Amino acid sequence: MSNRVYIFDTTLRDGEQSPGVSLNAGEKLEIARQLARLGVDIIEAGFPITSQGDFNAVSTIAREVRGVTVAGLARTNPADIDRAWEAVKHAEQPRIHTFIATSDIHLQHKLRMSREQVIETAVAGVKRARGYTSDVEFSAEDASRSDLEFLCRVVENAIEAGATTINIPDTVGYTTPDEFADFIRGIMNGTKGIEKVVLSVHCHDDLGLAVANSLAAVLAGARQIEGAINGIGERAGNASIEEVVMSLYTRRDRYGLETGVNTEEIYRTSKLVSKLTGMSIQPNKAVVGKNAFAHEAGIHQDGVLKERTTYEIMNPAMVGISHSNLVLGKHSGRHAFRSRLVELGFSLSDEELNKAFIRFKEMADRKKEISDHDIEAIVENEIRKVPATYELAYLHISSGTTIVPTATVGLTQGEELVEEAACGNGPVDAICKAADKITGYHCRLASWEISAITAGKDALGEVTLRIAENNTDKLYMGRGISTDILEASARAYVNAVNKMIYEKKNGKPVE
Ligand code: KIV
Ligand code: ZN
């Protein structure tokens, strides 16, 4: 059996099903390009039948992202499969991923089908997909709660109909590592033709076991793992790709398996996904959390300084976290700034570089040392941003325990500067109300979240918020950074309003 494990990334499909996440086509394309650089084998770009937006995103990724298989999800019905094919057909390596549930719970309550009907429908779906492409994945939804003998029959029939990858999802995150390993072995021993296909697993994290279950499955013989960056996905999420990959690499002595992932791209991918989905990464998250390589205890710090491997099982550089000694500050010139951008992997146009340098200087006036994280934040949040109808010119806040919070906000629209003031329940509320007076839109703040990008008292704060126009449910996410959290809130609010205005004017979201 081959020792290569294929990595199937579903950040853009299952990951996008995370509550509150909605990516537009441009954001999906940016993530897909980064996933290709990361070296995943398959990108599941979306579920084309679900909306025109999803169809467009899958089809753009299929046309533009090379060197990777692009999959589109489809139920087993003809309309889904035809639509998935339409979306992926221009990919270098297109895949149709079709699924039907196999557990009795789903058969009785959801599908209202007999076991025979499920087999017939699965076979018809796989055959239809094979009519379009030689790369067809079949998933037995809720497989881990299905009767093993019936599941083997479904899988056997799907293979006979032409499936080339068979996926065994733990759809509700119910199984345990030992049980799942036995289950996978049961499928391998009980299914005719299984040796002809790649056996895949797709684990959800409801009990926090998605990565452990996926790893148990590869030890039992599976050779494709499905997951999402930062472990995002439906409910508690999917197996985290970065944890799977780094486990296989760090413990290659036990697994003896390899992937095609370029681990040095992990950190950048994780940051990008967090930024565009608005889902922040918990500080103690394995591999990519802010604290994953931070040593707090004196004994640990002493040990790491003497010999890194005393308390570090992975080298942070392996996942792309750089520890540069060169500190940039207010005396640093354009040349040093440009060199650091290149080291961090950014290639900016002259215009973007100028803008970034101005923001860098503004920040350096307020903050003694500018770290790599600060620079990444400037570029990712401030430079490559939505076309701006409004820009924040200035902000004045009056707030305290005994006064009504008041904000004075200045926004520019082209050459014109407009100022308004408003009171609110708190300073952020006051800022939003003052901004609304200028823009003429009346929005409610659906969520507001702050995280510190860097350490120290002068840390950069990043605000991620979501707004919706009053009486509508359509959410727009905005982000803003500053050493001042109220300024970061104002920037984030204006960013979200700009996205909303863009979509209204152009009839489509920002690309
Ligand atoms: O969790 C699941 O079962 C899925 C399938 C569609 C593969 O996401
Ligand atoms: Zn899933």
Short mmCIF file of C-alpha atoms and ligand atoms in Angstrom, two decimals:
data_model
loop_
_atom_site.label_atom_id
_atom_site.label_comp_id
_atom_site.label_asym_id
_atom_site.label_seq_id
_atom_site.Cartn_x
_atom_site.Cartn_y
_atom_site.Cartn_z
CA MET A 1 0.00 0.00 0.00
CA SER A 2 1.26 3.48 -0.89
CA ASN A 3 2.55 5.68 1.93
CA ARG A 4 1.18 8.87 0.33
CA VAL A 5 -1.81 10.48 2.05
CA TYR A 6 -3.89 12.80 -0.14
CA ILE A 7 -5.07 16.00 1.49
CA PHE A 8 -8.57 17.06 0.47
CA ASP A 9 -9.33 20.58 1.57
CA THR A 10 -12.95 21.53 2.12
CA THR A 11 -12.40 24.98 3.67
CA LEU A 12 -14.36 26.54 0.82
CA ARG A 13 -17.31 24.13 1.08
CA ASP A 14 -17.76 22.56 4.53
CA GLY A 15 -15.65 25.34 6.07
CA GLU A 16 -17.86 27.95 4.50
CA GLN A 17 -20.85 26.25 6.15
CA SER A 18 -19.57 27.58 9.49
CA PRO A 19 -22.24 29.75 11.08
CA GLY A 20 -21.78 33.42 10.11
CA VAL A 21 -19.26 32.74 7.34
CA SER A 22 -19.96 33.90 3.83
CA LEU A 23 -17.15 34.32 1.33
CA ASN A 24 -17.54 36.10 -1.97
CA ALA A 25 -16.06 34.76 -5.22
CA GLY A 26 -12.92 36.94 -4.99
CA GLU A 27 -12.21 35.83 -1.43
CA LYS A 28 -12.73 32.20 -2.37
CA LEU A 29 -10.35 32.56 -5.29
CA GLU A 30 -7.70 34.12 -3.03
CA ILE A 31 -8.01 31.25 -0.56
CA ALA A 32 -7.95 28.67 -3.36
CA ARG A 33 -4.73 30.15 -4.77
CA GLN A 34 -3.16 29.97 -1.34
CA LEU A 35 -4.35 26.36 -0.88
CA ALA A 36 -2.63 25.49 -4.15
CA ARG A 37 0.58 27.09 -2.86
CA LEU A 38 0.14 25.10 0.34
CA GLY A 39 0.16 21.97 -1.78
CA VAL A 40 -3.15 20.31 -0.90
CA ASP A 41 -4.12 17.69 -3.46
CA ILE A 42 -7.80 18.49 -3.84
CA ILE A 43 -9.71 21.71 -3.28
CA GLU A 44 -13.44 21.26 -2.75
CA ALA A 45 -14.42 24.67 -4.05
CA GLY A 46 -18.13 24.60 -3.24
CA PHE A 47 -21.58 23.08 -3.76
CA PRO A 48 -22.54 24.52 -7.17
CA ILE A 49 -26.28 23.76 -7.14
CA THR A 50 -26.85 25.73 -3.94
CA SER A 51 -26.59 29.22 -5.43
CA GLN A 52 -25.44 31.15 -8.48
CA GLY A 53 -22.72 32.71 -6.30
CA ASP A 54 -21.36 29.33 -5.30
CA PHE A 55 -21.50 28.12 -8.89
CA ASN A 56 -19.56 31.17 -10.08
CA ALA A 57 -16.94 30.77 -7.36
CA VAL A 58 -16.37 27.08 -8.18
CA SER A 59 -16.19 27.77 -11.88
CA THR A 60 -13.73 30.68 -11.43
CA ILE A 61 -11.49 28.54 -9.23
CA ALA A 62 -11.67 25.67 -11.73
CA ARG A 63 -10.54 27.96 -14.56
CA GLU A 64 -7.87 29.85 -12.68
CA VAL A 65 -6.24 27.60 -10.11
CA ARG A 66 -3.82 25.13 -11.67
CA GLY A 67 -1.80 22.21 -10.37
CA VAL A 68 -4.53 20.88 -8.09
CA THR A 69 -7.74 18.86 -8.41
CA VAL A 70 -10.86 21.01 -8.10
CA ALA A 71 -13.97 19.27 -6.78
CA GLY A 72 -17.61 20.35 -6.75
CA LEU A 73 -20.11 18.75 -4.37
CA ALA A 74 -23.39 17.26 -5.57
CA ARG A 75 -26.14 15.13 -4.12
CA THR A 76 -26.80 12.02 -6.21
CA ASN A 77 -29.62 13.59 -8.20
CA PRO A 78 -29.06 14.46 -11.88
CA ALA A 79 -29.55 18.24 -11.51
CA ASP A 80 -26.87 18.47 -8.81
CA ILE A 81 -24.40 16.39 -10.77
CA ASP A 82 -24.94 18.28 -14.03
CA ARG A 83 -24.47 21.59 -12.24
CA ALA A 84 -21.33 20.38 -10.45
CA TRP A 85 -19.85 19.32 -13.77
CA GLU A 86 -20.72 22.63 -15.43
CA ALA A 87 -18.81 24.37 -12.63
CA VAL A 88 -15.68 22.19 -12.49
CA LYS A 89 -15.33 21.19 -16.14
CA HIS A 90 -12.60 23.72 -16.95
CA ALA A 91 -10.33 22.58 -14.14
CA GLU A 92 -6.99 20.98 -14.99
CA GLN A 93 -8.16 17.98 -12.95
CA PRO A 94 -11.93 18.16 -12.33
CA ARG A 95 -13.64 15.97 -9.73
CA ILE A 96 -17.32 15.44 -9.01
CA HIS A 97 -17.99 14.59 -5.37
CA THR A 98 -21.40 13.05 -4.94
CA PHE A 99 -23.03 11.85 -1.73
CA ILE A 100 -26.06 10.19 -0.19
CA ALA A 101 -26.72 9.22 3.41
CA THR A 102 -26.47 5.57 4.46
CA SER A 103 -27.43 5.50 8.15
CA ASP A 104 -30.87 4.20 9.13
CA ILE A 105 -31.55 7.45 10.99
CA HIS A 106 -31.06 9.45 7.76
CA LEU A 107 -32.86 6.89 5.59
CA GLN A 108 -35.96 6.89 7.81
CA HIS A 109 -36.22 10.53 8.83
CA LYS A 110 -34.52 12.53 6.09
CA LEU A 111 -34.46 10.61 2.83
CA ARG A 112 -37.50 8.41 3.50
CA MET A 113 -35.95 5.78 1.29
CA SER A 114 -35.38 2.06 1.61
CA ARG A 115 -31.85 0.64 1.59
CA GLU A 116 -32.41 -0.68 -1.94
CA GLN A 117 -33.47 2.76 -3.15
CA VAL A 118 -30.32 4.28 -1.64
CA ILE A 119 -28.13 1.80 -3.48
CA GLU A 120 -29.96 2.44 -6.76
CA THR A 121 -29.70 6.22 -6.34
CA ALA A 122 -26.02 6.06 -5.42
CA VAL A 123 -25.24 3.92 -8.44
CA ALA A 124 -27.20 6.19 -10.79
CA GLY A 125 -25.44 9.27 -9.40
CA VAL A 126 -21.96 7.82 -9.72
CA LYS A 127 -22.68 6.59 -13.26
CA ARG A 128 -23.96 9.99 -14.30
CA ALA A 129 -20.86 11.66 -12.83
CA ARG A 130 -18.61 9.13 -14.58
CA GLY A 131 -20.27 10.14 -17.83
CA TYR A 132 -18.56 13.49 -17.35
CA THR A 133 -15.23 12.71 -15.71
CA SER A 134 -13.01 9.83 -14.71
CA ASP A 135 -12.47 11.34 -11.24
CA VAL A 136 -15.56 10.67 -9.12
CA GLU A 137 -15.70 10.65 -5.34
CA PHE A 138 -18.61 9.00 -3.58
CA SER A 139 -19.43 9.80 0.05
CA ALA A 140 -21.72 7.80 2.29
CA GLU A 141 -23.04 10.56 4.52
CA ASP A 142 -23.29 9.58 8.22
CA ALA A 143 -21.25 6.49 7.36
CA SER A 144 -19.91 6.06 10.89
CA ARG A 145 -23.46 5.53 12.22
CA SER A 146 -24.42 3.20 9.37
CA ASP A 147 -24.79 -0.54 9.51
CA LEU A 148 -21.38 -1.84 8.40
CA GLU A 149 -22.70 -4.61 6.22
CA PHE A 150 -25.11 -2.30 4.38
CA LEU A 151 -22.42 0.37 4.02
CA CYS A 152 -20.08 -2.18 2.41
CA ARG A 153 -22.83 -3.04 -0.09
CA VAL A 154 -23.39 0.61 -0.97
CA VAL A 155 -19.65 1.19 -1.38
CA GLU A 156 -19.20 -1.97 -3.45
CA ASN A 157 -21.95 -0.80 -5.82
CA ALA A 158 -20.52 2.72 -6.02
CA ILE A 159 -17.12 1.27 -6.96
CA GLU A 160 -18.68 -0.96 -9.60
CA ALA A 161 -20.48 2.10 -10.98
CA GLY A 162 -17.15 3.88 -11.38
CA ALA A 163 -16.30 5.77 -8.18
CA THR A 164 -12.54 6.28 -7.85
CA THR A 165 -12.49 7.66 -4.30
CA ILE A 166 -14.73 6.39 -1.51
CA ASN A 167 -15.23 8.74 1.39
CA ILE A 168 -16.36 7.62 4.84
CA PRO A 169 -17.63 10.64 6.78
CA ASP A 170 -18.13 10.82 10.49
CA THR A 171 -20.76 13.44 9.72
CA VAL A 172 -21.82 14.14 13.28
CA GLY A 173 -18.45 13.67 14.99
CA TYR A 174 -19.69 10.67 16.94
CA THR A 175 -17.04 8.02 16.52
CA THR A 176 -13.86 7.42 18.55
CA PRO A 177 -10.36 6.65 17.23
CA ASP A 178 -10.31 2.94 18.13
CA GLU A 179 -13.87 2.40 16.89
CA PHE A 180 -13.23 4.30 13.63
CA ALA A 181 -10.03 2.35 12.94
CA ASP A 182 -11.98 -0.92 13.36
CA PHE A 183 -14.74 0.45 11.13
CA ILE A 184 -12.26 1.35 8.37
CA ARG A 185 -10.67 -2.09 8.61
CA GLY A 186 -14.19 -3.59 8.43
CA ILE A 187 -14.84 -1.70 5.18
CA MET A 188 -11.48 -2.72 3.74
CA ASN A 189 -12.10 -6.38 4.56
CA GLY A 190 -15.78 -6.46 3.65
CA THR A 191 -15.95 -4.57 0.36
CA LYS A 192 -15.23 -6.08 -3.03
CA GLY A 193 -13.05 -3.81 -5.19
CA ILE A 194 -11.96 -1.52 -2.35
CA GLU A 195 -8.31 -1.99 -3.30
CA LYS A 196 -9.00 -0.25 -6.64
CA VAL A 197 -10.03 3.07 -5.05
CA VAL A 198 -8.63 5.64 -2.65
CA LEU A 199 -10.31 5.30 0.73
CA SER A 200 -10.97 8.66 2.32
CA VAL A 201 -12.25 9.93 5.67
CA HIS A 202 -14.07 13.13 6.58
CA CYS A 203 -14.36 13.70 10.32
CA HIS A 204 -16.28 16.34 12.23
CA ASP A 205 -15.15 17.67 15.57
CA ASP A 206 -18.24 17.54 17.77
CA LEU A 207 -16.35 15.63 20.47
CA GLY A 208 -12.98 17.21 19.67
CA LEU A 209 -11.81 13.96 18.02
CA ALA A 210 -11.79 14.85 14.32
CA VAL A 211 -7.99 14.89 13.94
CA ALA A 212 -7.48 11.82 16.16
CA ASN A 213 -10.16 9.91 14.24
CA SER A 214 -8.62 10.87 10.88
CA LEU A 215 -5.18 9.73 12.01
CA ALA A 216 -6.56 6.44 13.36
CA ALA A 217 -8.19 5.91 9.96
CA VAL A 218 -4.96 6.32 8.01
CA LEU A 219 -3.25 3.85 10.32
CA ALA A 220 -6.06 1.45 9.41
CA GLY A 221 -5.53 2.01 5.67
CA ALA A 222 -7.32 5.20 4.55
CA ARG A 223 -5.23 7.31 2.17
CA GLN A 224 -7.17 10.55 1.86
CA ILE A 225 -8.00 12.89 4.71
CA GLU A 226 -10.58 15.62 4.33
CA GLY A 227 -10.48 18.69 6.50
CA ALA A 228 -10.43 22.46 6.64
CA ILE A 229 -7.88 25.10 7.51
CA ASN A 230 -8.17 26.12 11.17
CA GLY A 231 -10.66 23.25 11.55
CA ILE A 232 -13.59 25.42 10.49
CA GLY A 233 -16.82 23.83 9.26
CA GLU A 234 -20.36 22.84 10.07
CA ARG A 235 -21.07 23.05 13.86
CA ALA A 236 -17.82 22.27 15.74
CA GLY A 237 -15.96 22.09 12.45
CA ASN A 238 -13.89 19.62 10.46
CA ALA A 239 -10.53 18.00 11.07
CA SER A 240 -7.95 20.76 11.03
CA ILE A 241 -5.68 20.32 8.00
CA GLU A 242 -2.68 21.92 9.69
CA GLU A 243 -2.96 19.58 12.68
CA VAL A 244 -3.33 16.51 10.49
CA VAL A 245 -0.36 17.47 8.32
CA MET A 246 1.93 18.40 11.19
CA SER A 247 1.00 15.24 13.11
CA LEU A 248 1.86 13.07 10.13
CA TYR A 249 5.12 14.97 9.67
CA THR A 250 6.22 15.31 13.29
CA ARG A 251 5.36 11.70 14.11
CA ARG A 252 6.47 10.21 10.80
CA ASP A 253 8.36 7.70 12.95
CA ARG A 254 4.95 6.23 13.90
CA TYR A 255 2.90 6.85 10.81
CA GLY A 256 5.49 6.31 8.07
CA LEU A 257 3.26 8.38 5.77
CA GLU A 258 3.75 11.51 3.73
CA THR A 259 1.70 14.31 2.22
CA GLY A 260 2.49 16.77 -0.58
CA VAL A 261 1.94 19.79 1.67
CA ASN A 262 4.53 22.54 1.83
CA THR A 263 4.31 23.06 5.59
CA GLU A 264 5.98 26.47 5.41
CA GLU A 265 2.79 27.84 3.87
CA ILE A 266 0.62 26.70 6.79
CA TYR A 267 0.77 29.83 8.89
CA ARG A 268 0.08 32.20 6.01
CA THR A 269 -2.88 30.05 4.88
CA SER A 270 -4.30 29.96 8.37
CA LYS A 271 -4.05 33.73 8.71
CA LEU A 272 -5.68 34.32 5.35
CA VAL A 273 -8.59 31.99 6.11
CA SER A 274 -9.10 33.60 9.50
CA LYS A 275 -9.03 37.07 8.01
CA LEU A 276 -11.44 36.39 5.15
CA THR A 277 -13.91 34.26 7.11
CA GLY A 278 -13.80 36.53 10.15
CA MET A 279 -13.29 33.45 12.36
CA SER A 280 -10.51 34.22 14.78
CA ILE A 281 -8.07 31.56 15.88
CA GLN A 282 -8.10 30.65 19.56
CA PRO A 283 -4.70 31.55 21.10
CA ASN A 284 -4.00 28.00 22.27
CA LYS A 285 -4.94 26.41 18.93
CA ALA A 286 -2.42 23.71 18.00
CA VAL A 287 0.10 24.60 15.27
CA VAL A 288 -1.23 28.06 14.34
CA GLY A 289 -2.47 29.65 17.59
CA LYS A 290 -0.68 32.74 18.89
CA ASN A 291 0.59 30.74 21.88
CA ALA A 292 1.50 27.56 20.00
CA PHE A 293 5.19 28.42 20.19
CA ALA A 294 5.16 30.84 23.15
CA HIS A 295 6.99 29.73 26.28
CA GLU A 296 5.80 31.38 29.46
CA ALA A 297 7.27 29.38 32.34
CA GLY A 298 10.81 30.34 33.34
CA ILE A 299 11.99 26.73 33.29
CA HIS A 300 10.66 26.33 29.75
CA GLN A 301 12.20 29.59 28.53
CA ASP A 302 15.53 28.58 30.00
CA GLY A 303 15.30 25.15 28.36
CA VAL A 304 14.38 26.53 24.93
CA LEU A 305 17.20 29.06 25.03
CA LYS A 306 19.67 26.27 25.81
CA GLU A 307 18.24 23.86 23.27
CA ARG A 308 15.02 24.50 21.33
CA THR A 309 13.97 20.85 21.26
CA THR A 310 13.66 20.67 25.07
CA TYR A 311 10.14 22.10 24.83
CA GLU A 312 9.45 22.45 21.11
CA ILE A 313 8.45 19.40 19.08
CA MET A 314 8.08 21.45 15.90
CA ASN A 315 10.25 24.23 14.61
CA PRO A 316 8.00 27.30 14.12
CA ALA A 317 9.85 27.98 10.86
CA MET A 318 8.49 24.63 9.57
CA VAL A 319 4.97 26.05 9.61
CA GLY A 320 6.09 29.39 8.23
CA ILE A 321 6.34 31.44 11.41
CA SER A 322 9.38 33.61 10.94
CA HIS A 323 11.42 34.98 13.81
CA SER A 324 13.25 37.86 12.26
CA ASN A 325 15.76 39.75 14.38
CA LEU A 326 15.57 42.92 12.34
CA VAL A 327 13.20 45.29 14.14
CA LEU A 328 11.56 48.03 12.13
CA GLY A 329 10.66 51.34 13.75
CA LYS A 330 10.04 54.97 12.93
CA HIS A 331 13.58 55.50 11.65
CA SER A 332 13.38 52.63 9.18
CA GLY A 333 13.39 53.67 5.57
CA ARG A 334 11.46 52.53 2.54
CA HIS A 335 14.23 50.14 1.51
CA ALA A 336 14.19 48.19 4.80
CA PHE A 337 10.40 48.15 4.69
CA ARG A 338 10.33 46.84 1.14
CA SER A 339 12.92 44.14 1.96
CA ARG A 340 10.86 42.95 4.89
CA LEU A 341 7.73 42.76 2.72
CA VAL A 342 9.61 40.59 0.25
CA GLU A 343 10.87 38.33 3.07
CA LEU A 344 7.30 37.98 4.27
CA GLY A 345 6.25 36.88 0.79
CA PHE A 346 4.34 39.98 -0.34
CA SER A 347 4.84 41.45 -3.78
CA LEU A 348 3.19 44.85 -3.89
CA SER A 349 2.81 47.27 -6.76
CA ASP A 350 4.56 50.65 -6.34
CA GLU A 351 1.24 52.27 -5.48
CA GLU A 352 0.45 49.62 -2.86
CA LEU A 353 3.96 49.93 -1.46
CA ASN A 354 3.55 53.69 -1.10
CA LYS A 355 0.26 53.29 0.73
CA ALA A 356 1.68 50.58 2.98
CA PHE A 357 4.72 52.68 3.77
CA ILE A 358 2.57 55.66 4.79
CA ARG A 359 0.50 53.45 7.14
CA PHE A 360 3.70 51.91 8.49
CA LYS A 361 5.10 55.36 9.32
CA GLU A 362 1.85 56.42 10.99
CA MET A 363 1.96 53.30 13.09
CA ALA A 364 5.63 53.67 13.91
CA ASP A 365 4.90 57.12 15.34
CA ARG A 366 2.66 55.49 17.93
CA LYS A 367 4.41 52.18 18.44
CA LYS A 368 8.09 51.71 19.15
CA GLU A 369 8.73 48.49 17.31
CA ILE A 370 6.86 47.22 14.31
CA SER A 371 6.80 43.42 14.14
CA ASP A 372 6.23 41.07 11.22
CA HIS A 373 2.67 40.57 12.46
CA ASP A 374 2.07 44.32 12.33
CA ILE A 375 3.35 44.49 8.77
CA GLU A 376 1.23 41.54 7.70
CA ALA A 377 -1.78 43.21 9.28
CA ILE A 378 -1.13 46.47 7.46
CA VAL A 379 -0.89 44.76 4.10
CA GLU A 380 -3.72 42.30 4.59
CA ASN A 381 -6.21 44.65 6.19
CA GLU A 382 -5.34 48.07 4.91
CA ILE A 383 -3.79 47.76 1.50
CA ARG A 384 -5.59 44.96 -0.25
CA LYS A 385 -9.00 46.14 0.68
CA VAL A 386 -12.35 46.86 -0.80
CA PRO A 387 -12.73 49.91 -3.09
CA ALA A 388 -13.50 52.64 -0.58
CA THR A 389 -16.43 55.02 -0.97
CA TYR A 390 -15.65 56.43 2.46
CA GLU A 391 -12.34 56.68 4.30
CA LEU A 392 -11.87 57.47 7.96
CA ALA A 393 -10.22 60.90 8.24
CA TYR A 394 -10.40 61.38 12.02
CA LEU A 395 -12.22 60.37 15.13
CA HIS A 396 -12.82 62.01 18.48
CA ILE A 397 -14.41 60.17 21.37
CA SER A 398 -15.65 61.37 24.68
CA SER A 399 -16.50 58.54 27.03
CA GLY A 400 -16.29 57.55 30.67
CA THR A 401 -18.27 56.09 33.55
CA THR A 402 -20.39 59.16 34.22
CA ILE A 403 -20.94 60.77 30.82
CA VAL A 404 -22.92 59.84 27.74
CA PRO A 405 -20.48 58.46 25.16
CA THR A 406 -20.19 60.81 22.20
CA ALA A 407 -18.29 60.40 18.94
CA THR A 408 -17.28 62.92 16.34
CA VAL A 409 -16.37 61.20 13.08
CA GLY A 410 -14.82 62.68 9.96
CA LEU A 411 -15.14 60.67 6.74
CA THR A 412 -13.87 61.60 3.32
CA GLN A 413 -15.77 60.76 0.17
CA GLY A 414 -13.37 61.49 -2.65
CA GLU A 415 -12.18 65.06 -2.04
CA GLU A 416 -15.05 65.95 0.27
CA LEU A 417 -14.75 65.75 4.06
CA VAL A 418 -17.93 65.36 6.09
CA GLU A 419 -18.16 65.50 9.88
CA GLU A 420 -20.96 64.33 12.16
CA ALA A 421 -21.36 63.71 15.88
CA ALA A 422 -23.63 61.30 17.75
CA CYS A 423 -24.26 59.88 21.21
CA GLY A 424 -24.59 56.15 21.85
CA ASN A 425 -24.94 53.42 24.47
CA GLY A 426 -21.19 53.06 24.33
CA PRO A 427 -18.36 54.61 22.30
CA VAL A 428 -18.60 52.01 19.51
CA ASP A 429 -22.34 52.60 19.22
CA ALA A 430 -21.70 56.35 19.08
CA ILE A 431 -19.12 55.88 16.29
CA CYS A 432 -21.53 53.77 14.23
CA LYS A 433 -24.35 56.29 14.65
CA ALA A 434 -22.12 59.22 13.65
CA ALA A 435 -20.90 57.30 10.59
CA ASP A 436 -24.51 56.41 9.66
CA LYS A 437 -25.43 60.11 9.71
CA ILE A 438 -22.74 60.71 7.10
CA THR A 439 -23.46 57.75 4.85
CA GLY A 440 -27.24 57.89 5.16
CA TYR A 441 -27.46 54.14 5.83
CA HIS A 442 -28.92 52.82 9.06
CA CYS A 443 -27.12 49.71 10.11
CA ARG A 444 -27.14 47.48 13.15
CA LEU A 445 -24.04 45.91 14.56
CA ALA A 446 -24.62 42.14 14.44
CA SER A 447 -21.25 41.20 15.97
CA TRP A 448 -18.08 42.87 17.19
CA GLU A 449 -14.88 41.09 18.17
CA ILE A 450 -11.41 42.29 19.05
CA SER A 451 -8.14 40.42 19.06
CA ALA A 452 -4.62 41.60 19.76
CA ILE A 453 -2.41 40.97 16.75
CA THR A 454 0.82 41.61 18.57
CA ALA A 455 1.93 41.55 22.20
CA GLY A 456 2.61 44.40 24.62
CA LYS A 457 0.80 47.53 25.77
CA ASP A 458 1.13 49.09 22.33
CA ALA A 459 -0.24 45.97 20.62
CA LEU A 460 -2.21 46.35 17.42
CA GLY A 461 -5.87 45.51 17.96
CA GLU A 462 -7.87 44.02 15.16
CA VAL A 463 -11.62 44.52 15.19
CA THR A 464 -13.81 42.20 13.14
CA LEU A 465 -17.45 43.15 13.00
CA ARG A 466 -20.55 42.36 11.01
CA ILE A 467 -23.28 44.80 10.12
CA ALA A 468 -26.67 44.54 8.46
CA GLU A 469 -28.95 47.30 7.29
CA ASN A 470 -31.88 47.68 9.65
CA ASN A 471 -34.70 45.32 8.66
CA THR A 472 -32.45 43.05 6.60
CA ASP A 473 -30.45 39.93 7.42
CA LYS A 474 -27.67 40.33 4.86
CA LEU A 475 -24.42 40.62 6.78
CA TYR A 476 -21.29 42.49 5.72
CA MET A 477 -18.03 41.85 7.50
CA GLY A 478 -15.52 44.60 8.14
CA ARG A 479 -12.06 44.62 9.65
CA GLY A 480 -9.89 47.38 10.98
CA ILE A 481 -6.62 47.59 12.84
CA SER A 482 -5.06 50.21 15.06
CA THR A 483 -3.24 50.55 18.35
CA ASP A 484 -6.48 52.24 19.49
CA ILE A 485 -9.43 49.85 19.64
CA LEU A 486 -12.02 52.56 18.98
CA GLU A 487 -10.17 53.67 15.88
CA ALA A 488 -9.95 50.00 14.84
CA SER A 489 -13.74 49.77 15.36
CA ALA A 490 -14.34 52.86 13.22
CA ARG A 491 -12.10 51.51 10.46
CA ALA A 492 -13.87 48.14 10.58
CA TYR A 493 -17.30 49.79 10.44
CA VAL A 494 -16.36 51.95 7.47
CA ASN A 495 -14.84 48.89 5.76
CA ALA A 496 -18.12 46.96 6.17
CA VAL A 497 -20.21 49.93 4.96
CA ASN A 498 -17.95 50.25 1.89
CA LYS A 499 -18.56 46.58 1.07
CA MET A 500 -22.29 47.07 1.39
CA ILE A 501 -22.26 50.15 -0.84
CA TYR A 502 -20.12 48.36 -3.42
CA GLU A 503 -22.56 45.46 -3.59
CA LYS A 504 -25.55 47.76 -3.91
CA LYS A 505 -23.93 49.73 -6.71
CA ASN A 506 -22.52 46.82 -8.65
CA GLY A 507 -25.18 44.20 -7.98
CA LYS A 508 -22.46 41.78 -6.82
CA PRO A 509 -20.16 41.52 -3.82
CA VAL A 510 -16.60 42.83 -3.79
CA GLU A 511 -14.28 40.49 -5.70
O1 KIV B 1 -20.04 15.70 6.81
C1 KIV B 1 -20.40 15.15 5.75
O2 KIV B 1 -20.92 14.03 5.73
C2 KIV B 1 -20.19 15.88 4.51
C3 KIV B 1 -20.41 15.11 3.24
C4 KIV B 1 -21.14 15.91 2.23
C5 KIV B 1 -19.09 14.62 2.73
O3 KIV B 1 -19.80 17.01 4.53
ZN ZN B 2 -18.86 17.51 6.52
#
